[in-house]
Amino acid sequence: MKDWTEKEVLHLLGRTSFSAVPSEVQECLKLGKEESVRRLTSGIPLIDGSQDVLPFGQVKADDKPLIEKGLGDQQTYWLYRMIASPTPLVEKMTLFWHSHFATSYYKVSDMMLMVRQNELLRKHALGSFRSLLDAIRQDPAMMLYLDVSTNRKGSPNENYAREMMELFTLGIGNYKEEDVKEAARALTGWSYDRKTDKVQFVDKQHDEGGKVLLGESGKFNAEDTVIILMRQTALPKFIASKLLTYFGTENPPEAWIDKVARNIKKLNTIGDVLYELLISDEFYDPAYRMTLVKTPAEYVAGAMRSLDIPLTAAMRASMGLMGMDLYAPPDISGWKGGASWLSTNRLLARYQFADKVSKRVTDSQIQAMSPAESGAGGETYVERWSRSVGIPSLGRNTAAVLSRYASETIVASKKPAGGKRSLLQLLLISPEAQMK
């Protein structure tokens, strides 16, 4: 694929960022495909000199400071990071790992531990999967969520061992029940003490006996378990499939999965793997463009970023109504995603969010978005405004219906202000606005 036009840039940023703002589109066109992707996958800002995100204590929502220990305000701060971060792929991968290593505040019951886990996921977002897998098993929030502290010699708790294989590394069908039991024994001895806030290993609580795990024999411990898992042929394919479902297409072809899996096996970091994925011809295949449903986080953060909407608790709450409560996935398997984001109630929440956005956009923003040339028709309004809300392209039917609406309520109206806000709302609830 030799083309590197605005269409390819919009596709890349639609999958790796939360919205494709004009300045970043132009910068990517100037940098070229390889350098744009290199910066994204290395956690380097696309635009030199970009301002980093503000620390929690300097961020306000509804003109009020955030409160550090509150779930709602921490969710709001993460929404702020998605909107403001100059390294958006880091935030998208943090969100990816949050659903992959799903952990909920409602069981952990300690917001600061959830925040620390979030920071751990961000630190390893584009790094070594092995390092992340080793770090997450010692993460206090994960340990509490999957009852790691009750996993002791003579009475192993299999929760973490089971999910580590089924959901974190191998997938169903690539291990046996006996492997779960043996892995649980290998993982014994670790605990987290809430009073001292310490993760510790106690020798006398660890089962030092011989074990047979995934065909290998030895007196394995937790570190050995990670090493053995990383040697399994199922692991690269399992992670490749999840990455492609997130960045490529809902049902990636086997050949593409195998290609990404080979890179996972030979490359050092997830960032390196994503670089190869995002420069590949497959990624830019027109058949895969605008085929993934935006998560609530992408939909909300993208609209707010494109239209420069001030940070508010109401906007953060909208994500929850759409089915994505940050720091509170529905269960250990994370969010189902895909078409599930567009169920009746969740789609209604998107419509309500679009209404809120259309009312919060200022008159000066509306004026700036409007065509400057006199006699501009409805098609011109729709074309300009669809770009303003981050939609790369509209389908023929959507464009025709909205152009006719714009002609009637804006171009031919003596009082076009209401029509303009309604057009903005209609664009945000269009089928194309839900897709990336």
Short mmCIF file of C-alpha atoms in Angstrom, two decimals, residues 198-379:
data_model
loop_
_atom_site.label_atom_id
_atom_site.label_comp_id
_atom_site.label_asym_id
_atom_site.label_seq_id
_atom_site.Cartn_x
_atom_site.Cartn_y
_atom_site.Cartn_z
CA LYS A 198 2.43 -4.43 51.23
CA VAL A 199 2.61 -7.29 48.76
CA GLN A 200 4.63 -10.10 50.29
CA PHE A 201 5.75 -13.66 49.68
CA VAL A 202 5.65 -16.07 52.65
CA ASP A 203 7.76 -19.20 52.18
CA LYS A 204 5.76 -21.38 54.56
CA GLN A 205 2.56 -20.67 52.61
CA HIS A 206 4.11 -21.75 49.29
CA ASP A 207 3.74 -25.29 47.98
CA GLU A 208 7.29 -26.37 47.13
CA GLY A 209 6.29 -29.80 45.89
CA GLY A 210 6.73 -31.07 42.35
CA LYS A 211 4.21 -30.03 39.73
CA VAL A 212 3.31 -30.87 36.14
CA LEU A 213 2.22 -27.73 34.34
CA LEU A 214 1.36 -27.62 30.65
CA GLY A 215 3.54 -30.63 29.98
CA GLU A 216 6.56 -29.45 32.01
CA SER A 217 7.67 -30.89 35.36
CA GLY A 218 9.41 -29.16 38.27
CA LYS A 219 9.05 -27.44 41.63
CA PHE A 220 7.51 -24.41 39.98
CA ASN A 221 6.76 -21.04 41.59
CA ALA A 222 4.95 -17.93 40.32
CA GLU A 223 7.86 -16.70 38.20
CA ASP A 224 8.23 -20.13 36.62
CA THR A 225 4.52 -20.13 35.77
CA VAL A 226 4.86 -16.93 33.77
CA ILE A 227 7.88 -18.32 31.92
CA ILE A 228 6.02 -21.53 31.05
CA LEU A 229 2.97 -19.61 29.85
CA MET A 230 5.13 -17.44 27.62
CA ARG A 231 6.47 -20.59 25.96
CA GLN A 232 3.03 -21.82 24.92
CA THR A 233 2.24 -21.63 21.20
CA ALA A 234 -1.36 -20.65 22.01
CA LEU A 235 -0.33 -17.40 23.71
CA PRO A 236 0.83 -15.37 20.67
CA LYS A 237 -2.30 -16.31 18.71
CA PHE A 238 -4.56 -15.48 21.64
CA ILE A 239 -3.05 -12.00 22.12
CA ALA A 240 -2.88 -11.42 18.35
CA SER A 241 -6.58 -12.16 18.00
CA LYS A 242 -7.46 -9.71 20.76
CA LEU A 243 -5.26 -6.96 19.32
CA LEU A 244 -6.71 -7.41 15.85
CA THR A 245 -10.28 -7.37 17.18
CA TYR A 246 -9.41 -4.08 18.90
CA PHE A 247 -7.51 -2.42 16.04
CA GLY A 248 -8.31 -4.32 12.85
CA THR A 249 -11.66 -6.01 12.37
CA GLU A 250 -14.21 -7.88 14.44
CA ASN A 251 -13.46 -11.21 12.76
CA PRO A 252 -9.83 -11.09 11.60
CA PRO A 253 -8.81 -13.74 9.02
CA GLU A 254 -6.62 -16.56 10.27
CA ALA A 255 -3.71 -15.51 8.05
CA TRP A 256 -3.63 -12.05 9.64
CA ILE A 257 -3.82 -13.52 13.14
CA ASP A 258 -0.90 -15.82 12.34
CA LYS A 259 1.14 -12.91 10.96
CA VAL A 260 0.64 -10.82 14.11
CA ALA A 261 1.25 -13.87 16.32
CA ARG A 262 4.64 -14.41 14.69
CA ASN A 263 5.54 -10.81 15.53
CA ILE A 264 4.40 -11.25 19.12
CA LYS A 265 6.69 -14.25 19.38
CA LYS A 266 9.77 -12.56 17.96
CA LEU A 267 9.44 -8.87 18.90
CA ASN A 268 10.25 -7.45 22.32
CA THR A 269 7.29 -5.17 22.98
CA ILE A 270 3.62 -4.68 22.19
CA GLY A 271 4.62 -1.32 20.72
CA ASP A 272 6.85 -3.13 18.21
CA VAL A 273 4.00 -5.51 17.37
CA LEU A 274 1.58 -2.64 16.85
CA TYR A 275 4.08 -0.83 14.63
CA GLU A 276 4.12 -3.77 12.24
CA LEU A 277 0.33 -4.08 12.43
CA LEU A 278 -0.30 -0.38 11.75
CA ILE A 279 2.02 -0.12 8.74
CA SER A 280 0.71 -3.31 7.15
CA ASP A 281 -1.32 -3.34 3.94
CA GLU A 282 -4.01 -5.36 5.70
CA PHE A 283 -4.66 -2.59 8.21
CA TYR A 284 -5.48 -0.08 5.45
CA ASP A 285 -7.67 -2.45 3.43
CA PRO A 286 -10.83 -0.45 2.58
CA ALA A 287 -12.91 -3.48 3.62
CA TYR A 288 -11.86 -2.94 7.24
CA ARG A 289 -12.44 0.82 7.47
CA MET A 290 -15.38 2.09 9.52
CA THR A 291 -16.21 -1.47 10.60
CA LEU A 292 -15.56 -1.33 14.36
CA VAL A 293 -18.05 0.14 16.83
CA LYS A 294 -16.58 2.89 18.99
CA THR A 295 -16.45 2.15 22.67
CA PRO A 296 -18.30 4.68 24.87
CA ALA A 297 -14.92 6.10 25.88
CA GLU A 298 -13.95 6.64 22.25
CA TYR A 299 -17.34 8.11 21.37
CA VAL A 300 -17.46 10.53 24.32
CA ALA A 301 -13.79 11.53 24.40
CA GLY A 302 -13.70 11.84 20.62
CA ALA A 303 -16.69 14.21 20.42
CA MET A 304 -15.42 16.29 23.35
CA ARG A 305 -11.95 16.52 21.85
CA SER A 306 -13.18 17.38 18.35
CA LEU A 307 -15.55 20.08 19.60
CA ASP A 308 -13.49 21.29 22.57
CA ILE A 309 -16.27 20.57 25.06
CA PRO A 310 -15.39 21.49 28.69
CA LEU A 311 -14.86 18.61 31.11
CA THR A 312 -17.99 17.85 33.16
CA ALA A 313 -19.21 15.07 35.42
CA ALA A 314 -22.27 14.73 33.18
CA MET A 315 -20.11 13.78 30.21
CA ARG A 316 -18.25 11.19 32.27
CA ALA A 317 -21.56 9.81 33.53
CA SER A 318 -22.70 9.44 29.93
CA MET A 319 -20.04 6.76 29.41
CA GLY A 320 -21.54 4.72 32.23
CA LEU A 321 -25.02 5.03 30.74
CA MET A 322 -23.58 3.78 27.45
CA GLY A 323 -22.28 0.68 29.23
CA MET A 324 -18.68 1.60 30.09
CA ASP A 325 -18.08 2.34 33.75
CA LEU A 326 -14.34 2.98 33.95
CA TYR A 327 -12.67 1.08 36.79
CA ALA A 328 -15.72 -1.21 36.93
CA PRO A 329 -15.86 -3.74 34.07
CA PRO A 330 -18.95 -5.98 34.29
CA ASP A 331 -16.90 -9.07 35.19
CA ILE A 332 -13.44 -10.62 34.88
CA SER A 333 -13.89 -11.11 31.13
CA GLY A 334 -14.13 -7.33 30.63
CA TRP A 335 -16.46 -5.56 28.22
CA LYS A 336 -17.94 -7.65 25.42
CA GLY A 337 -17.73 -4.76 22.94
CA GLY A 338 -18.78 -4.85 19.30
CA ALA A 339 -22.50 -4.66 18.58
CA SER A 340 -23.26 -4.91 22.32
CA TRP A 341 -22.41 -1.21 22.57
CA LEU A 342 -25.44 -0.45 20.40
CA SER A 343 -28.23 -2.13 22.33
CA THR A 344 -31.43 -0.09 22.64
CA ASN A 345 -30.70 1.47 26.04
CA ARG A 346 -27.06 2.14 25.25
CA LEU A 347 -27.89 3.71 21.90
CA LEU A 348 -30.44 5.95 23.63
CA ALA A 349 -27.66 7.10 25.97
CA ARG A 350 -25.57 8.04 22.91
CA TYR A 351 -28.48 10.08 21.55
CA GLN A 352 -28.84 11.86 24.90
CA PHE A 353 -25.12 12.58 24.94
CA ALA A 354 -25.36 14.06 21.44
CA ASP A 355 -28.12 16.34 22.67
CA LYS A 356 -25.94 17.53 25.57
CA VAL A 357 -23.04 18.23 23.23
CA SER A 358 -25.16 20.20 20.76
CA LYS A 359 -26.35 22.43 23.60
CA ARG A 360 -22.85 22.99 25.02
CA VAL A 361 -21.20 24.09 21.80
CA THR A 362 -20.88 27.87 21.88
CA ASP A 363 -22.31 30.27 19.33
CA SER A 364 -18.78 31.26 18.31
CA GLN A 365 -17.91 27.60 17.67
CA ILE A 366 -21.04 27.21 15.57
CA GLN A 367 -20.06 30.28 13.58
CA ALA A 368 -16.50 29.04 13.07
CA MET A 369 -17.76 25.68 11.81
CA SER A 370 -20.18 27.29 9.35
CA PRO A 371 -19.13 27.85 5.71
CA ALA A 372 -17.70 31.32 5.15
CA GLU A 373 -18.74 31.50 1.52
CA SER A 374 -22.12 33.03 0.73
CA GLY A 375 -24.71 30.79 -0.87
CA ALA A 376 -23.26 27.60 0.59
CA GLY A 377 -25.69 24.72 0.23
CA GLY A 378 -26.72 22.00 2.64
CA GLU A 379 -24.09 19.63 1.26
#
